[in-house]
Tab-separated table of C-alpha atoms in Angstrom:
chain	number	residue	atom	x	y	z
A	1021	UNK	CA	92.443	100.727	83.047
A	1022	UNK	CA	93.998	104.549	83.592
A	1023	UNK	CA	94.673	107.134	80.428
A	1024	UNK	CA	97.815	108.617	81.882
A	1025	UNK	CA	99.730	107.045	78.585
A	1026	UNK	CA	97.115	107.345	76.140
A	1027	UNK	CA	98.317	107.484	72.653
A	1028	UNK	CA	101.810	105.663	73.572
A	1029	UNK	CA	102.016	102.841	72.243
A	1030	UNK	CA	104.414	99.757	73.258
A	1031	UNK	CA	105.783	97.078	71.135
A	1032	UNK	CA	106.367	94.303	73.535
A	1033	UNK	CA	108.650	91.392	72.618
A	1034	UNK	CA	108.428	89.014	76.321
A	1035	UNK	CA	107.578	86.231	77.968
A	1036	UNK	CA	106.674	84.708	81.277
A	1037	UNK	CA	106.746	87.379	84.488
A	1038	UNK	CA	109.285	89.884	83.963
A	1039	UNK	CA	108.743	91.226	80.707
A	1040	UNK	CA	105.197	90.979	80.953
A	1041	UNK	CA	104.379	92.633	84.150
A	1042	UNK	CA	106.180	95.656	83.066
A	1043	UNK	CA	104.211	95.636	79.773
A	1044	UNK	CA	101.064	95.146	81.601
A	1045	UNK	CA	101.733	97.771	83.926
A	1046	UNK	CA	101.950	100.182	81.316
A	1047	UNK	CA	98.844	99.038	80.151
A	1048	UNK	CA	97.239	99.546	82.881
A	1049	UNK	CA	98.165	102.871	83.054
A	1050	UNK	CA	96.899	103.355	79.235
A	1051	UNK	CA	99.452	102.663	76.724
A	1052	UNK	CA	98.394	100.804	73.918
A	1053	UNK	CA	100.483	97.410	74.556
A	1054	UNK	CA	100.968	95.079	71.621
A	1055	UNK	CA	102.456	91.877	72.729
A	1056	UNK	CA	104.092	89.889	69.833
A	1057	UNK	CA	104.407	86.488	70.336
A	1058	UNK	CA	106.024	83.562	69.020
A	1059	UNK	CA	103.879	80.939	66.742
A	1060	UNK	CA	103.082	78.910	69.796
A	1061	UNK	CA	102.923	81.320	72.149
A	1062	UNK	CA	104.233	82.880	75.274
A	1063	UNK	CA	105.030	79.822	77.540
A	1064	UNK	CA	103.280	81.092	80.404
A	1065	UNK	CA	100.289	80.406	78.631
A	1066	UNK	CA	100.397	76.714	79.643
A	1067	UNK	CA	101.630	76.842	82.902
A	1068	UNK	CA	98.877	75.160	85.184
A	1069	UNK	CA	96.189	75.985	86.249
A	1070	UNK	CA	94.416	76.980	83.183
A	1071	UNK	CA	91.037	77.928	82.578
A	1072	UNK	CA	88.465	76.073	80.582
A	1073	UNK	CA	89.299	78.080	77.588
A	1074	UNK	CA	92.883	77.205	78.107
A	1075	UNK	CA	94.099	80.410	79.525
A	1076	UNK	CA	96.680	80.292	83.030
A	1077	UNK	CA	96.590	82.004	85.794
A	1078	UNK	CA	99.939	83.444	85.347
A	1079	UNK	CA	99.518	84.251	81.527
A	1080	UNK	CA	96.179	86.225	82.781
A	1081	UNK	CA	97.246	88.089	86.067
A	1082	UNK	CA	100.536	89.138	83.869
A	1083	UNK	CA	98.875	90.163	80.307
A	1084	UNK	CA	95.673	92.361	80.779
A	1085	UNK	CA	95.219	95.551	78.635
A	1086	UNK	CA	97.384	94.195	75.919
A	1087	UNK	CA	96.807	93.264	71.941
A	1088	UNK	CA	98.089	89.840	70.497
A	1089	UNK	CA	99.853	88.941	67.268
A	1090	UNK	CA	101.779	85.930	66.836
A	1091	UNK	CA	104.843	86.504	64.389
A	1092	UNK	CA	107.445	83.882	63.177
A	1093	UNK	CA	110.488	86.053	63.201
A	1094	UNK	CA	112.604	83.539	61.570
A	1095	UNK	CA	110.947	84.442	58.651
A	1096	UNK	CA	111.607	87.780	56.663
A	1097	UNK	CA	108.180	88.931	56.280
A	1098	UNK	CA	107.548	88.103	60.336
A	1099	UNK	CA	110.577	90.257	61.172
A	1100	UNK	CA	109.176	93.049	58.944
A	1101	UNK	CA	106.194	93.271	60.250
A	1102	UNK	CA	107.919	93.439	63.556
A	1103	UNK	CA	109.627	96.521	62.449
A	1104	UNK	CA	106.776	98.336	60.858
A	1105	UNK	CA	105.050	98.018	64.388
A	1106	UNK	CA	108.280	99.065	66.105
A	1107	UNK	CA	109.047	101.843	63.004
A	1108	UNK	CA	105.186	103.491	64.818
A	1109	UNK	CA	105.769	102.816	68.307
A	1110	UNK	CA	107.050	104.367	71.541
A	1111	UNK	CA	108.405	102.120	73.158
A	1112	UNK	CA	109.955	98.844	72.448
A	1113	UNK	CA	110.466	96.030	75.487
A	1114	UNK	CA	111.970	92.970	75.294
A	1115	UNK	CA	113.538	90.246	77.856
A	1116	UNK	CA	115.651	87.922	75.878
A	1117	UNK	CA	118.878	87.591	75.852
A	1118	UNK	CA	121.329	90.070	74.262
A	1119	UNK	CA	122.800	87.333	71.737
A	1120	UNK	CA	119.408	86.490	70.796
A	1121	UNK	CA	118.369	89.932	70.123
A	1122	UNK	CA	121.244	90.695	67.988
A	1123	UNK	CA	120.814	87.652	65.900
A	1124	UNK	CA	117.278	88.889	65.039
A	1125	UNK	CA	118.458	92.039	63.968
A	1126	UNK	CA	116.575	93.671	66.814
A	1127	UNK	CA	119.636	95.783	68.715
A	1128	UNK	CA	119.054	98.973	70.017
A	1129	UNK	CA	121.624	100.664	67.302
A	1130	UNK	CA	119.411	99.127	64.360
A	1131	UNK	CA	115.709	100.063	65.941
A	1132	UNK	CA	116.688	103.639	67.205
A	1133	UNK	CA	118.049	104.308	63.873
A	1134	UNK	CA	114.966	103.864	61.909
A	1135	UNK	CA	113.035	105.467	65.219
A	1136	UNK	CA	115.378	107.934	67.048
A	1137	UNK	CA	112.083	108.754	69.323
A	1138	UNK	CA	111.899	105.043	70.249
A	1139	UNK	CA	112.625	104.528	74.234
A	1140	UNK	CA	114.380	100.836	73.902
A	1141	UNK	CA	114.309	98.805	77.172
A	1142	UNK	CA	116.022	95.696	77.550
A	1143	UNK	CA	115.176	93.807	80.568
A	1144	UNK	CA	117.635	91.273	80.807
A	1145	UNK	CA	119.527	88.563	83.577
A	1146	UNK	CA	123.085	90.590	83.769
A	1147	UNK	CA	124.483	93.920	82.718
A	1148	UNK	CA	125.889	94.087	79.016
A	1149	UNK	CA	129.348	95.260	80.480
A	1150	UNK	CA	130.307	92.819	82.676
A	1151	UNK	CA	131.564	89.207	82.895
A	1152	UNK	CA	128.154	87.530	83.561
A	1153	UNK	CA	126.396	89.025	80.449
A	1154	UNK	CA	125.743	85.924	78.566
A	1155	UNK	CA	124.230	83.563	81.227
A	1156	UNK	CA	121.037	82.546	81.463
A	1157	UNK	CA	118.903	83.910	83.909
A	1158	UNK	CA	115.543	82.706	85.872
A	1159	UNK	CA	114.373	83.698	89.038
A	1160	UNK	CA	116.364	81.256	91.229
A	1161	UNK	CA	119.763	81.814	89.748
A	1162	UNK	CA	119.019	85.970	90.413
A	1163	UNK	CA	117.881	85.182	94.012
A	1164	UNK	CA	121.159	83.142	94.698
A	1165	UNK	CA	123.545	85.677	92.924
A	1166	UNK	CA	122.162	88.306	94.490
A	1167	UNK	CA	122.174	87.676	98.090
A	1168	UNK	CA	118.230	86.792	98.774
A	1169	UNK	CA	118.589	82.949	99.178
A	1170	UNK	CA	121.674	83.478	101.381
A	1171	UNK	CA	119.864	85.571	103.688
A	1172	UNK	CA	118.166	83.149	105.878
A	1173	UNK	CA	122.089	81.796	106.839
A	1174	UNK	CA	122.300	84.724	109.086
A	1175	UNK	CA	119.644	83.665	111.319
A	1176	UNK	CA	120.791	79.687	111.452
A	1177	UNK	CA	118.782	78.439	108.405
A	1178	UNK	CA	120.229	77.004	105.426
A	1179	UNK	CA	119.825	78.917	102.158
A	1180	UNK	CA	116.314	79.010	100.256
A	1181	UNK	CA	114.539	80.649	97.795
A	1182	UNK	CA	111.543	83.291	98.684
A	1183	UNK	CA	108.626	81.304	97.261
A	1184	UNK	CA	107.649	83.570	94.848
A	1185	UNK	CA	109.058	85.040	91.432
A	1186	UNK	CA	110.093	88.311	93.607
A	1187	UNK	CA	113.327	88.983	91.364
A	1188	UNK	CA	111.135	88.866	87.846
A	1189	UNK	CA	108.507	91.164	89.676
A	1190	UNK	CA	110.885	93.611	91.218
A	1191	UNK	CA	112.659	94.023	87.902
A	1192	UNK	CA	109.604	94.410	86.415
A	1193	UNK	CA	108.480	97.628	88.407
A	1194	UNK	CA	112.001	99.152	87.839
A	1195	UNK	CA	111.200	98.555	83.874
A	1196	UNK	CA	107.982	100.390	84.192
A	1197	UNK	CA	109.231	103.125	86.223
A	1198	UNK	CA	112.325	103.552	83.934
A	1199	UNK	CA	110.465	103.515	80.916
A	1200	UNK	CA	107.982	106.451	82.213
A	1201	UNK	CA	110.979	108.544	83.514
A	1202	UNK	CA	112.162	107.953	79.865
A	1203	UNK	CA	108.713	109.195	78.479
A	1204	UNK	CA	108.894	112.226	80.269
A	1205	UNK	CA	112.416	112.949	79.246
A	1206	UNK	CA	111.686	112.501	75.894
A	1207	UNK	CA	108.634	114.841	76.237
A	1208	UNK	CA	111.273	117.484	76.875
A	1209	UNK	CA	114.052	116.391	74.504
A	1210	UNK	CA	112.268	114.990	71.351
A	1211	UNK	CA	114.940	111.820	71.443
A	1212	UNK	CA	114.468	108.549	72.701
A	1213	UNK	CA	117.091	106.418	74.752
A	1214	UNK	CA	118.307	103.323	75.376
A	1215	UNK	CA	117.376	101.792	78.773
A	1216	UNK	CA	119.142	98.479	80.489
A	1217	UNK	CA	117.571	96.696	82.848
A	1218	UNK	CA	119.386	93.913	84.853
A	1219	UNK	CA	117.904	91.464	86.911
A	1220	UNK	CA	121.030	90.707	88.673
A	1221	UNK	CA	122.094	94.133	89.696
A	1222	UNK	CA	118.436	95.302	90.427
A	1223	UNK	CA	117.978	92.695	92.858
A	1224	UNK	CA	121.585	93.327	94.614
A	1225	UNK	CA	120.461	97.173	94.823
A	1226	UNK	CA	117.219	95.807	96.369
A	1227	UNK	CA	119.127	93.486	98.602
A	1228	UNK	CA	122.261	95.978	99.886
A	1229	UNK	CA	119.753	99.342	100.191
A	1230	UNK	CA	119.695	98.360	103.683
A	1231	UNK	CA	122.506	95.564	104.029
A	1232	UNK	CA	125.222	97.460	103.405
A	1233	UNK	CA	125.251	98.985	106.701
A	1234	UNK	CA	128.694	99.424	108.094
A	1235	UNK	CA	130.355	98.723	104.996
A	1236	UNK	CA	128.989	101.677	103.730
A	1237	UNK	CA	131.792	103.475	105.921
A	1238	UNK	CA	134.232	101.073	106.617
A	1239	UNK	CA	135.667	98.850	103.507
A	1240	UNK	CA	136.907	96.035	106.347
A	1241	UNK	CA	133.393	96.085	107.866
A	1242	UNK	CA	130.838	93.413	107.133
A	1243	UNK	CA	127.849	93.805	105.194
A	1244	UNK	CA	124.403	93.141	107.011
A	1245	UNK	CA	121.770	94.862	108.759
A	1246	UNK	CA	121.804	93.378	111.919
A	1247	UNK	CA	118.343	93.995	113.364
A	1248	UNK	CA	116.877	92.021	110.545
A	1249	UNK	CA	119.587	89.489	110.545
A	1250	UNK	CA	118.797	88.326	114.273
A	1251	UNK	CA	117.737	84.700	114.658
A	1252	UNK	CA	115.031	86.328	117.054
A	1253	UNK	CA	113.460	88.518	114.725
A	1254	UNK	CA	110.455	86.094	113.286
A	1255	UNK	CA	106.827	85.632	113.305
A	1256	UNK	CA	106.168	84.513	116.802
A	1257	UNK	CA	103.539	81.969	117.663
A	1258	UNK	CA	100.621	82.665	120.097
A	1259	UNK	CA	98.387	80.085	121.898
A	1260	UNK	CA	96.676	79.190	118.541
A	1261	UNK	CA	98.316	80.775	115.373
A	1262	UNK	CA	101.070	83.449	114.609
A	1263	UNK	CA	101.698	86.833	114.889
A	1264	UNK	CA	104.061	89.552	113.708
A	1265	UNK	CA	104.779	92.970	116.234
A	1266	UNK	CA	107.258	95.287	115.944
A	1267	UNK	CA	107.764	97.823	118.270
A	1268	UNK	CA	109.751	100.335	116.470
A	1269	UNK	CA	109.962	103.343	118.753
A	1270	UNK	CA	110.769	103.925	122.163
A	1271	UNK	CA	107.220	104.302	122.650
A	1272	UNK	CA	106.061	100.908	121.153
A	1273	UNK	CA	108.362	98.991	123.229
A	1274	UNK	CA	107.703	101.167	126.099
A	1275	UNK	CA	104.147	100.379	125.963
A	1276	UNK	CA	104.944	96.903	125.021
A	1277	UNK	CA	107.101	96.202	128.086
A	1278	UNK	CA	104.746	97.729	130.247
A	1279	UNK	CA	101.684	95.384	128.910
A	1280	UNK	CA	104.088	92.827	129.539
A	1281	UNK	CA	105.096	93.722	133.592
A	1282	UNK	CA	108.714	93.934	131.988
A	1283	UNK	CA	109.442	97.008	133.991
A	1284	UNK	CA	113.425	95.377	134.627
A	1285	UNK	CA	113.522	96.116	130.680
A	1286	UNK	CA	112.561	99.494	130.860
A	1287	UNK	CA	115.025	100.249	133.674
A	1288	UNK	CA	118.006	99.083	131.704
A	1289	UNK	CA	120.557	102.270	131.505
A	1290	UNK	CA	120.720	101.390	127.364
A	1291	UNK	CA	116.855	101.541	126.931
A	1292	UNK	CA	116.227	105.307	126.722
A	1293	UNK	CA	119.139	105.521	124.237
A	1294	UNK	CA	117.849	104.721	120.313
A	1295	UNK	CA	121.151	103.688	119.498
A	1296	UNK	CA	122.037	101.425	122.403
A	1297	UNK	CA	118.524	100.265	122.615
A	1298	UNK	CA	119.420	98.795	118.799
A	1299	UNK	CA	122.088	97.161	120.049
A	1300	UNK	CA	120.188	94.696	122.548
A	1301	UNK	CA	117.252	94.573	119.989
A	1302	UNK	CA	118.075	91.012	119.668
A	1303	UNK	CA	117.602	90.319	123.284
A	1304	UNK	CA	113.464	92.460	123.254
A	1305	UNK	CA	112.844	89.697	120.337
A	1306	UNK	CA	113.737	86.999	122.359
A	1307	UNK	CA	111.479	88.103	125.412
A	1308	UNK	CA	108.574	88.613	122.899
A	1309	UNK	CA	109.257	85.335	121.551
A	1310	UNK	CA	108.623	83.924	125.549
A	1311	UNK	CA	105.303	86.235	125.873
A	1312	UNK	CA	103.404	85.467	122.864
A	1313	UNK	CA	102.421	81.903	123.372
A	1314	UNK	CA	100.657	82.865	126.456
A	1315	UNK	CA	97.746	84.423	124.540
A	1316	UNK	CA	95.358	83.750	122.243
A	1317	UNK	CA	96.340	85.531	118.456
A	1318	UNK	CA	93.065	87.716	118.721
A	1319	UNK	CA	93.520	88.922	122.112
A	1320	UNK	CA	97.257	90.009	121.186
A	1321	UNK	CA	95.699	91.830	118.328
A	1322	UNK	CA	93.301	93.639	120.332
A	1323	UNK	CA	96.410	94.404	123.037
A	1324	UNK	CA	98.528	95.762	119.920
A	1325	UNK	CA	95.598	97.894	118.983
A	1326	UNK	CA	95.076	99.363	122.231
A	1327	UNK	CA	98.798	100.109	122.274
A	1328	UNK	CA	99.412	101.375	119.110
A	1329	UNK	CA	101.988	98.883	118.314
A	1330	UNK	CA	102.561	97.922	114.488
A	1331	UNK	CA	101.552	94.236	114.284
A	1332	UNK	CA	99.756	91.615	112.172
A	1333	UNK	CA	98.272	88.235	112.191
A	1334	UNK	CA	100.430	86.019	109.891
A	1335	UNK	CA	98.081	85.792	106.734
A	1336	UNK	CA	98.246	82.703	104.265
A	1337	UNK	CA	97.630	82.617	100.772
A	1338	UNK	CA	93.991	81.639	101.410
A	1339	UNK	CA	93.390	83.919	103.969
A	1340	UNK	CA	94.322	87.102	101.957
A	1341	UNK	CA	91.417	85.662	99.826
A	1342	UNK	CA	89.319	86.451	102.281
A	1343	UNK	CA	90.796	89.056	104.046
A	1344	UNK	CA	88.096	91.746	105.140
A	1345	UNK	CA	90.084	94.891	104.448
A	1346	UNK	CA	90.939	93.400	100.515
A	1347	UNK	CA	87.588	92.524	100.470
A	1348	UNK	CA	85.954	96.227	101.448
A	1349	UNK	CA	88.319	97.689	98.586
A	1350	UNK	CA	87.462	95.096	96.089
A	1351	UNK	CA	90.776	94.001	95.741
A	1352	UNK	CA	90.385	90.474	94.192
A	1353	UNK	CA	87.127	91.563	91.983
A	1354	UNK	CA	87.040	90.346	88.405
A	1355	UNK	CA	88.497	92.519	86.142
A	1356	UNK	CA	87.818	91.054	82.697
A	1357	UNK	CA	85.284	88.477	81.296
A	1358	UNK	CA	87.937	85.822	80.969
A	1359	UNK	CA	85.804	82.304	80.983
A	1360	UNK	CA	85.608	80.927	84.549
A	1361	UNK	CA	87.531	83.719	86.022
A	1362	UNK	CA	86.255	84.612	89.492
A	1363	UNK	CA	89.178	86.550	90.847
A	1364	UNK	CA	92.100	88.348	89.653
A	1365	UNK	CA	95.024	90.230	90.928
A	1366	UNK	CA	94.869	93.996	89.863
A	1367	UNK	CA	96.580	97.039	89.757
A	1368	UNK	CA	97.108	98.281	93.109
A	1369	UNK	CA	97.891	101.623	92.606
A	1370	UNK	CA	94.873	104.369	92.727
A	1371	UNK	CA	94.426	107.558	91.046
A	1372	UNK	CA	91.884	109.572	92.771
A	1373	UNK	CA	89.494	111.324	90.726
A	1374	UNK	CA	91.221	110.045	87.105
A	1375	UNK	CA	89.384	108.630	84.716
A	1376	UNK	CA	89.432	105.021	83.812
A	1377	UNK	CA	87.695	102.585	81.356
A	1378	UNK	CA	87.173	98.454	82.523
A	1379	UNK	CA	90.497	96.649	81.802
A	1380	UNK	CA	90.973	94.740	78.393
A	1381	UNK	CA	91.106	90.923	79.531
A	1382	UNK	CA	94.590	89.116	78.816
A	1383	UNK	CA	94.336	88.589	74.482
A	1384	UNK	CA	93.995	85.238	73.074
A	1385	UNK	CA	96.832	84.178	71.381
A	1386	UNK	CA	97.263	86.108	68.244
A	1387	UNK	CA	93.562	87.430	68.502
A	1388	UNK	CA	94.475	90.719	67.524
A	1389	UNK	CA	96.825	90.152	64.643
A	1390	UNK	CA	94.706	91.029	61.425
A	1391	UNK	CA	93.589	94.183	63.040
A	1392	UNK	CA	96.971	95.218	63.721
A	1393	UNK	CA	98.256	94.291	60.183
A	1394	UNK	CA	95.025	96.280	58.911
A	1395	UNK	CA	96.538	99.106	60.543
A	1396	UNK	CA	99.604	98.530	58.845
A	1397	UNK	CA	98.080	99.141	55.460
A	1398	UNK	CA	97.658	95.118	54.853
A	1399	UNK	CA	94.594	93.825	52.666
A	1400	UNK	CA	92.376	91.315	53.614
A	1401	UNK	CA	94.066	88.875	51.000
A	1402	UNK	CA	97.790	89.697	51.761
A	1403	UNK	CA	96.761	88.838	55.515
A	1404	UNK	CA	95.122	85.693	54.624
A	1405	UNK	CA	98.539	84.694	52.703
A	1406	UNK	CA	100.631	85.370	55.549
A	1407	UNK	CA	98.161	82.932	57.753
A	1408	UNK	CA	98.439	80.733	55.255
A	1409	UNK	CA	102.163	80.639	54.679
A	1410	UNK	CA	102.248	80.381	58.714
A	1411	UNK	CA	103.754	83.682	59.087
A	1412	UNK	CA	101.207	84.607	61.666
A	1413	UNK	CA	101.575	81.465	63.310
A	1414	UNK	CA	98.181	79.526	65.130
A	1415	UNK	CA	95.579	82.691	65.643
A	1416	UNK	CA	93.232	82.405	68.422
A	1417	UNK	CA	91.669	79.638	69.243
A	1418	UNK	CA	93.425	77.301	67.223
A	1419	UNK	CA	95.436	75.691	70.377
A	1420	UNK	CA	92.293	74.932	72.168
A	1421	UNK	CA	91.820	71.286	71.329
A	1422	UNK	CA	95.361	70.692	72.411
A	1423	UNK	CA	94.831	72.374	75.983
């Protein structure tokens, strides 16, 4: 954990991946992140696999460097405690549907009237000004709506999802960066602001940045960056595995075709012209696909290293756990003391010579509730009364028998 956002308090009312990942990034950079959970906790806590202590891998890898308090927001007392937390916060982050937020009385107008310095961030499915605003949104839905699921059809395949929660995670990056920028802006103006991070628009921007292509200049032209949509652009089979190779510049292509003994390609009148060469990229990829099975993967890797042509073996998920580069940089080393945990997914960005302290493990359900209430001025008796009335829900450890 770094100290770049030291003294910034974030109150996070989020679940699953989008909001939690954004909050974790702020926590990694030093913010004091308070995760407010319903009495039963974030649903991600219960996704298999789970440790012997009942903490899921998904929860642990998206909720480090946070505190947890459980509040029943259906009660007036629970809502009032949340409002007190937000009154003293710098950032409020949620990924609830806007209708639910308004029903709870947690809309931006109300909260920013109470705390004018508040940065209010809604991480939602669809922008609030459009006709899709009320729709529920999950990662698969956004992959379909934003065009990502359709991309395989351009190479002759059926639509398919990226097998990862890519929409949630990319939207989380946008949310964390927007909040960070807003904090800088508030340092100049002294005023907070409202931020809306809609997954659909985020992912459409992400997909179309390169795929606008000719449609950027001609309304009648189709979208699509043709090099990426060519059916011959793919990992290539070798004699014993798979490899990715990307000759990109003229020098890369020239060295590659010289190695392959394909002087006939180098002699083509279009080869030396970058624009014309790009029009023939499918042909060049097809030649690579024909040649790669003639040698083993390691042999090709040695060859492309010698030629200084971009390449990589195709890694599986388990391969990453043993990757020599990732091992050398200590990538998967445990970053907390969670029971039975031998690896974690770390913050990958490095700040050289920046002071840091060990990460805090993902919190048990509600474990910081009493301390946070004490900060707000609640005495021990009042805290016990809130527990007894169920306002604080289940505290740390109370769900372990059910797990």
